[in-house]
Amino acid sequence: MTDRELDAAGITDPALRAAYRHCRALNARHGRTYFLATRLLPVERRPAVHALYGFARWADDIVDSLAPGTGAGARVRALTRLQEELEEGLRRGGSEEPVAHALADTARRYAIDHVHFRDFMTAMRSDLTVTAYPTYADLRAYMHGSAAVIGLQMLPVLGTVAPREEAEPYAAALGVAFQLSNFLRDVGEDLDRGRVYLPADLLAGHGVDRELLVRSRATGRPDRRITAALREFAELTRGVYRAAMPGVDLLEAVSRPCIRTAAVLYGGILDAVARDGWAVLHRRSVVSRRRRAVVAADGLVRVAAVRLRTRAQPPARTRALPAAVLPAAAVRSAEEVA
């Protein structure tokens, strides 16, 4: 499948093909949900997605997954090296480092704004020093670089049937929704790393603070105040999904099954957490393999339907929506993460 993807994308240079294969392996190993959804894209677009997510996973690994006991100084140096390789790759159109090489090629092929990569690196560096967020507004500011820009990077690859700037608020909001889902699922693991992504004011509204979270994590005892806070955070996240989903129809038809499938699977994390009794401090909730298979099968049916329509007639062009009629929630979400 890898060679087929690379051949379809017109990637012929051996070193560049190896770089894309490396990114694909990173995506398959670390991003199982999105890797599954990516397979619903046209084959020639998949390498670009692997490059974008491979780079994001590489940076995230530096922040979270270096060898136990690795100090902050080593992480800073590793991120600095990554930043240098990124800048060199974007400037030269290639790099000796495989992930930066593939990313630079993807950025060139799809004319992706380099500011999105730099904003992402700024957010990754903040993870080395910031351990809590007083308000949701503070968390949104962080998520602009850590999540919203991922959606913005993806748009040129996915393609749109309306001017790209009309789809950008939705793409940014969906990136944020995915990350909020991960924050909810990973409360316990993040706490072990010294971080609390749930806003302090939301927690305080239910009588929860870091000390209570740590105690519950250590003892394995649930607490109704924590459950109430988690429920509120889940509802907040569902609201972001609702604001983001109308943007799927602004994508090219061939890209919609991929993004719709990703949204259903990531949104399913919220359902899994609820089914597990909101025990995210004590175990990791996962979307079942059966559910993943059902959603993926639905995505394949949608892909087949798009191909049939495409063969039957020229692709219809969705009328661009004027900004004045964009859902207020979507506009507000994009403004809040900017």
mmCIF file of N, CA and C in Angstrom, residues 60-193:
data_model
loop_
_atom_site.group_PDB
_atom_site.id
_atom_site.type_symbol
_atom_site.label_atom_id
_atom_site.label_comp_id
_atom_site.label_asym_id
_atom_site.label_seq_id
_atom_site.Cartn_x
_atom_site.Cartn_y
_atom_site.Cartn_z
ATOM 1 N N ASP A 60 5.458 15.748 19.650
ATOM 2 C CA ASP A 60 4.767 15.329 20.865
ATOM 3 C C ASP A 60 5.583 14.294 21.629
ATOM 4 N N ASP A 61 6.260 13.425 20.913
ATOM 5 C CA ASP A 61 7.111 12.431 21.573
ATOM 6 C C ASP A 61 8.240 13.095 22.348
ATOM 7 N N ILE A 62 8.790 14.164 21.794
ATOM 8 C CA ILE A 62 9.852 14.883 22.498
ATOM 9 C C ILE A 62 9.325 15.445 23.808
ATOM 10 N N VAL A 63 8.129 15.987 23.765
ATOM 11 C CA VAL A 63 7.543 16.610 24.954
ATOM 12 C C VAL A 63 7.153 15.565 25.998
ATOM 13 N N ASP A 64 6.596 14.425 25.537
ATOM 14 C CA ASP A 64 5.980 13.478 26.471
ATOM 15 C C ASP A 64 6.668 12.132 26.610
ATOM 16 N N SER A 65 7.417 11.705 25.616
ATOM 17 C CA SER A 65 7.787 10.291 25.582
ATOM 18 C C SER A 65 9.277 10.019 25.508
ATOM 19 N N LEU A 66 10.118 10.971 25.843
ATOM 20 C CA LEU A 66 11.532 10.671 25.936
ATOM 21 C C LEU A 66 11.765 9.698 27.098
ATOM 22 N N ALA A 67 12.944 9.132 27.170
ATOM 23 C CA ALA A 67 13.234 8.141 28.202
ATOM 24 C C ALA A 67 12.929 8.683 29.586
ATOM 25 N N PRO A 68 12.409 7.838 30.488
ATOM 26 C CA PRO A 68 12.121 8.279 31.854
ATOM 27 C C PRO A 68 13.340 8.936 32.489
ATOM 28 N N GLY A 69 13.089 10.034 33.189
ATOM 29 C CA GLY A 69 14.180 10.735 33.847
ATOM 30 C C GLY A 69 14.828 11.796 32.992
ATOM 31 N N THR A 70 14.406 11.895 31.718
ATOM 32 C CA THR A 70 14.957 12.935 30.856
ATOM 33 C C THR A 70 14.576 14.295 31.406
ATOM 34 N N GLY A 71 15.542 15.147 31.621
ATOM 35 C CA GLY A 71 15.289 16.452 32.207
ATOM 36 C C GLY A 71 14.733 17.451 31.217
ATOM 37 N N ALA A 72 14.257 18.578 31.775
ATOM 38 C CA ALA A 72 13.688 19.623 30.936
ATOM 39 C C ALA A 72 14.712 20.171 29.955
ATOM 40 N N GLY A 73 15.965 20.243 30.378
ATOM 41 C CA GLY A 73 16.992 20.771 29.501
ATOM 42 C C GLY A 73 17.155 19.949 28.244
ATOM 43 N N ALA A 74 17.114 18.625 28.380
ATOM 44 C CA ALA A 74 17.245 17.749 27.217
ATOM 45 C C ALA A 74 16.060 17.906 26.279
ATOM 46 N N ARG A 75 14.882 18.082 26.849
ATOM 47 C CA ARG A 75 13.695 18.274 26.018
ATOM 48 C C ARG A 75 13.765 19.603 25.272
ATOM 49 N N VAL A 76 14.229 20.640 25.949
ATOM 50 C CA VAL A 76 14.377 21.942 25.292
ATOM 51 C C VAL A 76 15.354 21.829 24.130
ATOM 52 N N ARG A 77 16.474 21.161 24.365
ATOM 53 C CA ARG A 77 17.474 21.015 23.303
ATOM 54 C C ARG A 77 16.918 20.214 22.130
ATOM 55 N N ALA A 78 16.147 19.169 22.432
ATOM 56 C CA ALA A 78 15.574 18.352 21.361
ATOM 57 C C ALA A 78 14.558 19.148 20.544
ATOM 58 N N LEU A 79 13.718 19.935 21.220
ATOM 59 C CA LEU A 79 12.756 20.767 20.492
ATOM 60 C C LEU A 79 13.462 21.845 19.685
ATOM 61 N N THR A 80 14.553 22.386 20.225
ATOM 62 C CA THR A 80 15.317 23.396 19.489
ATOM 63 C C THR A 80 15.902 22.794 18.211
ATOM 64 N N ARG A 81 16.423 21.577 18.319
ATOM 65 C CA ARG A 81 16.944 20.909 17.121
ATOM 66 C C ARG A 81 15.839 20.671 16.104
ATOM 67 N N LEU A 82 14.680 20.261 16.604
ATOM 68 C CA LEU A 82 13.554 20.040 15.709
ATOM 69 C C LEU A 82 13.155 21.331 15.011
ATOM 70 N N GLN A 83 13.109 22.432 15.762
ATOM 71 C CA GLN A 83 12.774 23.730 15.174
ATOM 72 C C GLN A 83 13.779 24.102 14.080
ATOM 73 N N GLU A 84 15.057 23.879 14.352
ATOM 74 C CA GLU A 84 16.094 24.199 13.365
ATOM 75 C C GLU A 84 15.941 23.348 12.107
ATOM 76 N N GLU A 85 15.643 22.053 12.303
ATOM 77 C CA GLU A 85 15.460 21.173 11.149
ATOM 78 C C GLU A 85 14.219 21.553 10.365
ATOM 79 N N LEU A 86 13.169 21.953 11.092
ATOM 80 C CA LEU A 86 11.955 22.419 10.434
ATOM 81 C C LEU A 86 12.242 23.637 9.573
ATOM 82 N N GLU A 87 12.898 24.651 10.167
ATOM 83 C CA GLU A 87 13.167 25.886 9.436
ATOM 84 C C GLU A 87 14.059 25.627 8.224
ATOM 85 N N GLU A 88 15.078 24.783 8.413
ATOM 86 C CA GLU A 88 15.963 24.470 7.294
ATOM 87 C C GLU A 88 15.198 23.756 6.188
ATOM 88 N N GLY A 89 14.346 22.816 6.594
ATOM 89 C CA GLY A 89 13.576 22.081 5.603
ATOM 90 C C GLY A 89 12.637 22.977 4.827
ATOM 91 N N LEU A 90 11.946 23.864 5.511
ATOM 92 C CA LEU A 90 11.020 24.765 4.834
ATOM 93 C C LEU A 90 11.766 25.740 3.926
ATOM 94 N N ARG A 91 12.943 26.144 4.356
ATOM 95 C CA ARG A 91 13.733 27.105 3.557
ATOM 96 C C ARG A 91 14.310 26.450 2.311
ATOM 97 N N ARG A 92 14.850 25.227 2.476
ATOM 98 C CA ARG A 92 15.517 24.544 1.373
ATOM 99 C C ARG A 92 14.587 23.635 0.578
ATOM 100 N N GLY A 93 13.418 23.342 1.142
ATOM 101 C CA GLY A 93 12.527 22.403 0.483
ATOM 102 C C GLY A 93 12.875 20.956 0.766
ATOM 103 N N GLY A 94 13.785 20.724 1.719
ATOM 104 C CA GLY A 94 14.171 19.368 2.072
ATOM 105 C C GLY A 94 15.091 19.391 3.273
ATOM 106 N N SER A 95 15.382 18.215 3.825
ATOM 107 C CA SER A 95 16.210 18.133 5.020
ATOM 108 C C SER A 95 16.840 16.751 5.094
ATOM 109 N N GLU A 96 17.941 16.654 5.826
ATOM 110 C CA GLU A 96 18.551 15.347 6.076
ATOM 111 C C GLU A 96 17.706 14.528 7.040
ATOM 112 N N GLU A 97 16.900 15.194 7.854
ATOM 113 C CA GLU A 97 16.035 14.506 8.821
ATOM 114 C C GLU A 97 14.768 14.061 8.089
ATOM 115 N N PRO A 98 14.416 12.773 8.135
ATOM 116 C CA PRO A 98 13.308 12.280 7.313
ATOM 117 C C PRO A 98 11.977 12.989 7.529
ATOM 118 N N VAL A 99 11.574 13.192 8.795
ATOM 119 C CA VAL A 99 10.272 13.799 9.038
ATOM 120 C C VAL A 99 10.237 15.229 8.505
ATOM 121 N N ALA A 100 11.291 16.003 8.758
ATOM 122 C CA ALA A 100 11.355 17.363 8.244
ATOM 123 C C ALA A 100 11.399 17.372 6.719
ATOM 124 N N HIS A 101 12.034 16.386 6.132
ATOM 125 C CA HIS A 101 12.123 16.283 4.677
ATOM 126 C C HIS A 101 10.738 16.094 4.066
ATOM 127 N N ALA A 102 9.982 15.130 4.602
ATOM 128 C CA ALA A 102 8.630 14.877 4.089
ATOM 129 C C ALA A 102 7.719 16.062 4.338
ATOM 130 N N LEU A 103 7.829 16.677 5.519
ATOM 131 C CA LEU A 103 6.979 17.819 5.833
ATOM 132 C C LEU A 103 7.257 18.972 4.883
ATOM 133 N N ALA A 104 8.530 19.264 4.625
ATOM 134 C CA ALA A 104 8.880 20.365 3.724
ATOM 135 C C ALA A 104 8.328 20.113 2.324
ATOM 136 N N ASP A 105 8.404 18.869 1.882
ATOM 137 C CA ASP A 105 7.873 18.539 0.562
ATOM 138 C C ASP A 105 6.358 18.724 0.517
ATOM 139 N N THR A 106 5.675 18.268 1.561
ATOM 140 C CA THR A 106 4.221 18.442 1.617
ATOM 141 C C THR A 106 3.844 19.921 1.654
ATOM 142 N N ALA A 107 4.555 20.705 2.463
ATOM 143 C CA ALA A 107 4.271 22.139 2.541
ATOM 144 C C ALA A 107 4.430 22.803 1.177
ATOM 145 N N ARG A 108 5.443 22.385 0.420
ATOM 146 C CA ARG A 108 5.665 22.958 -0.908
ATOM 147 C C ARG A 108 4.572 22.520 -1.877
ATOM 148 N N ARG A 109 4.249 21.224 -1.885
ATOM 149 C CA ARG A 109 3.264 20.702 -2.833
ATOM 150 C C ARG A 109 1.888 21.343 -2.644
ATOM 151 N N TYR A 110 1.521 21.589 -1.383
ATOM 152 C CA TYR A 110 0.171 22.078 -1.099
ATOM 153 C C TYR A 110 0.140 23.541 -0.665
ATOM 154 N N ALA A 111 1.290 24.214 -0.765
ATOM 155 C CA ALA A 111 1.366 25.638 -0.418
ATOM 156 C C ALA A 111 0.785 25.921 0.961
ATOM 157 N N ILE A 112 1.189 25.129 1.954
ATOM 158 C CA ILE A 112 0.712 25.294 3.328
ATOM 159 C C ILE A 112 1.480 26.438 3.972
ATOM 160 N N ASP A 113 0.767 27.332 4.619
ATOM 161 C CA ASP A 113 1.377 28.501 5.270
ATOM 162 C C ASP A 113 2.331 28.031 6.367
ATOM 163 N N HIS A 114 3.577 28.474 6.290
ATOM 164 C CA HIS A 114 4.588 28.043 7.259
ATOM 165 C C HIS A 114 4.284 28.511 8.674
ATOM 166 N N VAL A 115 3.477 29.543 8.818
ATOM 167 C CA VAL A 115 3.179 30.047 10.158
ATOM 168 C C VAL A 115 2.468 28.995 10.996
ATOM 169 N N HIS A 116 1.746 28.089 10.349
ATOM 170 C CA HIS A 116 1.046 27.053 11.106
ATOM 171 C C HIS A 116 2.027 26.110 11.795
ATOM 172 N N PHE A 117 3.132 25.807 11.149
ATOM 173 C CA PHE A 117 4.137 24.941 11.760
ATOM 174 C C PHE A 117 4.849 25.655 12.905
ATOM 175 N N ARG A 118 5.098 26.937 12.740
ATOM 176 C CA ARG A 118 5.781 27.688 13.791
ATOM 177 C C ARG A 118 4.880 27.872 15.003
ATOM 178 N N ASP A 119 3.594 28.115 14.771
ATOM 179 C CA ASP A 119 2.656 28.217 15.898
ATOM 180 C C ASP A 119 2.572 26.888 16.644
ATOM 181 N N PHE A 120 2.623 25.802 15.906
ATOM 182 C CA PHE A 120 2.601 24.486 16.545
ATOM 183 C C PHE A 120 3.817 24.307 17.444
ATOM 184 N N MET A 121 4.990 24.683 16.964
ATOM 185 C CA MET A 121 6.206 24.528 17.765
ATOM 186 C C MET A 121 6.165 25.417 19.009
ATOM 187 N N THR A 122 5.571 26.581 18.911
ATOM 188 C CA THR A 122 5.420 27.446 20.082
ATOM 189 C C THR A 122 4.583 26.754 21.156
ATOM 190 N N ALA A 123 3.508 26.102 20.749
ATOM 191 C CA ALA A 123 2.668 25.378 21.703
ATOM 192 C C ALA A 123 3.427 24.212 22.327
ATOM 193 N N MET A 124 4.224 23.511 21.523
ATOM 194 C CA MET A 124 4.986 22.380 22.069
ATOM 195 C C MET A 124 5.993 22.862 23.116
ATOM 196 N N ARG A 125 6.629 23.984 22.868
ATOM 197 C CA ARG A 125 7.587 24.513 23.850
ATOM 198 C C ARG A 125 6.887 24.914 25.140
ATOM 199 N N SER A 126 5.674 25.413 25.025
ATOM 200 C CA SER A 126 4.960 25.823 26.241
ATOM 201 C C SER A 126 4.644 24.631 27.129
ATOM 202 N N ASP A 127 4.513 23.446 26.536
ATOM 203 C CA ASP A 127 4.230 22.247 27.334
ATOM 204 C C ASP A 127 5.373 21.902 28.285
ATOM 205 N N LEU A 128 6.548 22.437 28.029
ATOM 206 C CA LEU A 128 7.688 22.158 28.895
ATOM 207 C C LEU A 128 7.661 22.977 30.177
ATOM 208 N N THR A 129 6.868 24.047 30.190
ATOM 209 C CA THR A 129 6.857 24.931 31.359
ATOM 210 C C THR A 129 5.471 25.174 31.939
ATOM 211 N N VAL A 130 4.439 25.106 31.120
ATOM 212 C CA VAL A 130 3.073 25.394 31.584
ATOM 213 C C VAL A 130 2.429 24.097 32.053
ATOM 214 N N THR A 131 1.942 24.090 33.273
ATOM 215 C CA THR A 131 1.379 22.861 33.849
ATOM 216 C C THR A 131 -0.113 22.960 34.163
ATOM 217 N N ALA A 132 -0.718 24.131 33.953
ATOM 218 C CA ALA A 132 -2.142 24.290 34.230
ATOM 219 C C ALA A 132 -2.661 25.501 33.484
ATOM 220 N N TYR A 133 -3.978 25.558 33.321
ATOM 221 C CA TYR A 133 -4.635 26.641 32.596
ATOM 222 C C TYR A 133 -5.752 27.197 33.477
ATOM 223 N N PRO A 134 -5.626 28.447 33.900
ATOM 224 C CA PRO A 134 -6.611 29.004 34.832
ATOM 225 C C PRO A 134 -8.028 29.028 34.281
ATOM 226 N N THR A 135 -8.173 29.321 32.980
ATOM 227 C CA THR A 135 -9.500 29.449 32.386
ATOM 228 C C THR A 135 -9.542 28.740 31.037
ATOM 229 N N TYR A 136 -10.736 28.570 30.519
ATOM 230 C CA TYR A 136 -10.873 27.989 29.190
ATOM 231 C C TYR A 136 -10.269 28.912 28.138
ATOM 232 N N ALA A 137 -10.330 30.214 28.358
ATOM 233 C CA ALA A 137 -9.707 31.147 27.421
ATOM 234 C C ALA A 137 -8.201 30.904 27.345
ATOM 235 N N ASP A 138 -7.578 30.640 28.476
ATOM 236 C CA ASP A 138 -6.145 30.336 28.478
ATOM 237 C C ASP A 138 -5.870 29.033 27.721
ATOM 238 N N LEU A 139 -6.724 28.037 27.921
ATOM 239 C CA LEU A 139 -6.550 26.768 27.228
ATOM 240 C C LEU A 139 -6.740 26.948 25.724
ATOM 241 N N ARG A 140 -7.713 27.754 25.315
ATOM 242 C CA ARG A 140 -7.943 28.011 23.889
ATOM 243 C C ARG A 140 -6.716 28.632 23.243
ATOM 244 N N ALA A 141 -6.081 29.557 23.943
ATOM 245 C CA ALA A 141 -4.892 30.198 23.393
ATOM 246 C C ALA A 141 -3.806 29.163 23.117
ATOM 247 N N TYR A 142 -3.631 28.227 24.022
ATOM 248 C CA TYR A 142 -2.672 27.144 23.813
ATOM 249 C C TYR A 142 -3.098 26.269 22.632
ATOM 250 N N MET A 143 -4.379 25.943 22.546
ATOM 251 C CA MET A 143 -4.854 25.024 21.524
ATOM 252 C C MET A 143 -4.821 25.608 20.122
ATOM 253 N N HIS A 144 -4.701 26.913 20.002
ATOM 254 C CA HIS A 144 -4.516 27.461 18.659
ATOM 255 C C HIS A 144 -3.304 26.808 18.007
ATOM 256 N N GLY A 145 -2.193 26.755 18.744
ATOM 257 C CA GLY A 145 -0.977 26.184 18.187
ATOM 258 C C GLY A 145 -0.925 24.675 18.242
ATOM 259 N N SER A 146 -1.543 24.074 19.247
ATOM 260 C CA SER A 146 -1.423 22.629 19.427
ATOM 261 C C SER A 146 -2.464 21.844 18.648
ATOM 262 N N ALA A 147 -3.577 22.490 18.260
ATOM 263 C CA ALA A 147 -4.672 21.734 17.649
ATOM 264 C C ALA A 147 -5.314 22.439 16.463
ATOM 265 N N ALA A 148 -5.673 23.711 16.626
ATOM 266 C CA ALA A 148 -6.361 24.412 15.537
ATOM 267 C C ALA A 148 -5.509 24.453 14.280
ATOM 268 N N VAL A 149 -4.199 24.683 14.437
ATOM 269 C CA VAL A 149 -3.354 24.789 13.248
ATOM 270 C C VAL A 149 -3.225 23.448 12.518
ATOM 271 N N ILE A 150 -3.443 22.333 13.218
ATOM 272 C CA ILE A 150 -3.411 21.038 12.534
ATOM 273 C C ILE A 150 -4.556 20.990 11.517
ATOM 274 N N GLY A 151 -5.723 21.436 11.922
ATOM 275 C CA GLY A 151 -6.830 21.504 10.981
ATOM 276 C C GLY A 151 -6.544 22.428 9.817
ATOM 277 N N LEU A 152 -5.884 23.554 10.092
ATOM 278 C CA LEU A 152 -5.560 24.507 9.035
ATOM 279 C C LEU A 152 -4.495 23.955 8.090
ATOM 280 N N GLN A 153 -3.551 23.185 8.614
ATOM 281 C CA GLN A 153 -2.556 22.537 7.760
ATOM 282 C C GLN A 153 -3.226 21.529 6.816
ATOM 283 N N MET A 154 -4.241 20.859 7.318
ATOM 284 C CA MET A 154 -4.884 19.796 6.555
ATOM 285 C C MET A 154 -5.740 20.319 5.398
ATOM 286 N N LEU A 155 -6.283 21.504 5.532
ATOM 287 C CA LEU A 155 -7.250 21.989 4.547
ATOM 288 C C LEU A 155 -6.737 21.947 3.108
ATOM 289 N N PRO A 156 -5.525 22.443 2.831
ATOM 290 C CA PRO A 156 -5.075 22.393 1.435
ATOM 291 C C PRO A 156 -4.979 20.967 0.889
ATOM 292 N N VAL A 157 -4.703 19.995 1.750
ATOM 293 C CA VAL A 157 -4.626 18.604 1.320
ATOM 294 C C VAL A 157 -6.024 18.049 1.047
ATOM 295 N N LEU A 158 -6.964 18.388 1.896
ATOM 296 C CA LEU A 158 -8.325 17.879 1.759
ATOM 297 C C LEU A 158 -9.051 18.526 0.596
ATOM 298 N N GLY A 159 -8.772 19.807 0.364
ATOM 299 C CA GLY A 159 -9.460 20.548 -0.676
ATOM 300 C C GLY A 159 -10.820 21.031 -0.216
ATOM 301 N N THR A 160 -11.256 22.135 -0.759
ATOM 302 C CA THR A 160 -12.553 22.703 -0.388
ATOM 303 C C THR A 160 -13.353 23.050 -1.636
ATOM 304 N N VAL A 161 -14.665 23.098 -1.469
ATOM 305 C CA VAL A 161 -15.555 23.479 -2.565
ATOM 306 C C VAL A 161 -16.042 24.905 -2.392
ATOM 307 N N ALA A 162 -15.542 25.576 -1.392
ATOM 308 C CA ALA A 162 -15.802 26.991 -1.150
ATOM 309 C C ALA A 162 -14.452 27.650 -0.933
ATOM 310 N N PRO A 163 -14.374 28.965 -0.960
ATOM 311 C CA PRO A 163 -13.088 29.597 -0.657
ATOM 312 C C PRO A 163 -12.532 29.088 0.659
ATOM 313 N N ARG A 164 -11.240 28.825 0.673
ATOM 314 C CA ARG A 164 -10.637 28.172 1.821
ATOM 315 C C ARG A 164 -10.889 28.927 3.117
ATOM 316 N N GLU A 165 -10.884 30.262 3.072
ATOM 317 C CA GLU A 165 -11.059 31.029 4.306
ATOM 318 C C GLU A 165 -12.423 30.784 4.946
ATOM 319 N N GLU A 166 -13.402 30.339 4.155
ATOM 320 C CA GLU A 166 -14.707 30.034 4.730
ATOM 321 C C GLU A 166 -14.692 28.706 5.484
ATOM 322 N N ALA A 167 -13.839 27.798 5.056
ATOM 323 C CA ALA A 167 -13.745 26.504 5.725
ATOM 324 C C ALA A 167 -12.803 26.540 6.919
ATOM 325 N N GLU A 168 -11.928 27.523 6.990
ATOM 326 C CA GLU A 168 -10.906 27.538 8.042
ATOM 327 C C GLU A 168 -11.469 27.555 9.464
ATOM 328 N N PRO A 169 -12.505 28.353 9.772
ATOM 329 C CA PRO A 169 -13.017 28.320 11.158
ATOM 330 C C PRO A 169 -13.482 26.940 11.583
ATOM 331 N N TYR A 170 -14.097 26.206 10.667
ATOM 332 C CA TYR A 170 -14.571 24.864 10.989
ATOM 333 C C TYR A 170 -13.414 23.889 11.164
ATOM 334 N N ALA A 171 -12.417 24.002 10.277
ATOM 335 C CA ALA A 171 -11.255 23.116 10.382
ATOM 336 C C ALA A 171 -10.520 23.334 11.692
ATOM 337 N N ALA A 172 -10.367 24.606 12.073
ATOM 338 C CA ALA A 172 -9.709 24.922 13.341
ATOM 339 C C ALA A 172 -10.513 24.364 14.511
ATOM 340 N N ALA A 173 -11.832 24.521 14.468
ATOM 341 C CA ALA A 173 -12.679 24.040 15.561
ATOM 342 C C ALA A 173 -12.629 22.521 15.674
ATOM 343 N N LEU A 174 -12.570 21.813 14.525
ATOM 344 C CA LEU A 174 -12.528 20.354 14.597
ATOM 345 C C LEU A 174 -11.198 19.881 15.183
ATOM 346 N N GLY A 175 -10.109 20.556 14.835
ATOM 347 C CA GLY A 175 -8.834 20.222 15.458
ATOM 348 C C GLY A 175 -8.885 20.385 16.962
ATOM 349 N N VAL A 176 -9.530 21.444 17.416
ATOM 350 C CA VAL A 176 -9.682 21.685 18.856
ATOM 351 C C VAL A 176 -10.545 20.599 19.487
ATOM 352 N N ALA A 177 -11.638 20.220 18.813
ATOM 353 C CA ALA A 177 -12.517 19.186 19.360
ATOM 354 C C ALA A 177 -11.770 17.869 19.539
ATOM 355 N N PHE A 178 -10.939 17.500 18.554
ATOM 356 C CA PHE A 178 -10.153 16.274 18.682
ATOM 357 C C PHE A 178 -9.251 16.339 19.914
ATOM 358 N N GLN A 179 -8.595 17.486 20.101
ATOM 359 C CA GLN A 179 -7.674 17.569 21.227
ATOM 360 C C GLN A 179 -8.411 17.586 22.562
ATOM 361 N N LEU A 180 -9.547 18.254 22.632
ATOM 362 C CA LEU A 180 -10.322 18.238 23.871
ATOM 363 C C LEU A 180 -10.729 16.813 24.232
ATOM 364 N N SER A 181 -11.078 16.005 23.224
ATOM 365 C CA SER A 181 -11.409 14.602 23.479
ATOM 366 C C SER A 181 -10.221 13.874 24.092
ATOM 367 N N ASN A 182 -9.038 14.123 23.536
ATOM 368 C CA ASN A 182 -7.833 13.488 24.076
ATOM 369 C C ASN A 182 -7.537 13.966 25.490
ATOM 370 N N PHE A 183 -7.750 15.247 25.756
ATOM 371 C CA PHE A 183 -7.526 15.770 27.105
ATOM 372 C C PHE A 183 -8.400 15.040 28.112
ATOM 373 N N LEU A 184 -9.665 14.816 27.758
ATOM 374 C CA LEU A 184 -10.576 14.129 28.671
ATOM 375 C C LEU A 184 -10.116 12.692 28.910
ATOM 376 N N ARG A 185 -9.763 12.004 27.836
ATOM 377 C CA ARG A 185 -9.327 10.606 27.953
ATOM 378 C C ARG A 185 -8.042 10.481 28.771
ATOM 379 N N ASP A 186 -7.149 11.474 28.656
ATOM 380 C CA ASP A 186 -5.789 11.357 29.201
ATOM 381 C C ASP A 186 -5.584 12.116 30.508
ATOM 382 N N VAL A 187 -6.650 12.434 31.222
ATOM 383 C CA VAL A 187 -6.505 13.215 32.453
ATOM 384 C C VAL A 187 -5.488 12.568 33.395
ATOM 385 N N GLY A 188 -5.602 11.270 33.604
ATOM 386 C CA GLY A 188 -4.693 10.598 34.531
ATOM 387 C C GLY A 188 -3.258 10.604 34.056
ATOM 388 N N GLU A 189 -3.033 10.277 32.779
ATOM 389 C CA GLU A 189 -1.673 10.239 32.235
ATOM 390 C C GLU A 189 -1.037 11.626 32.236
ATOM 391 N N ASP A 190 -1.828 12.639 31.885
ATOM 392 C CA ASP A 190 -1.290 13.999 31.908
ATOM 393 C C ASP A 190 -0.939 14.426 33.331
ATOM 394 N N LEU A 191 -1.757 14.008 34.284
ATOM 395 C CA LEU A 191 -1.474 14.341 35.680
ATOM 396 C C LEU A 191 -0.147 13.729 36.112
ATOM 397 N N ASP A 192 0.146 12.532 35.661
ATOM 398 C CA ASP A 192 1.425 11.898 35.970
ATOM 399 C C ASP A 192 2.590 12.703 35.409
ATOM 400 N N ARG A 193 2.353 13.420 34.309
ATOM 401 C CA ARG A 193 3.399 14.263 33.718
ATOM 402 C C ARG A 193 3.444 15.647 34.354
#
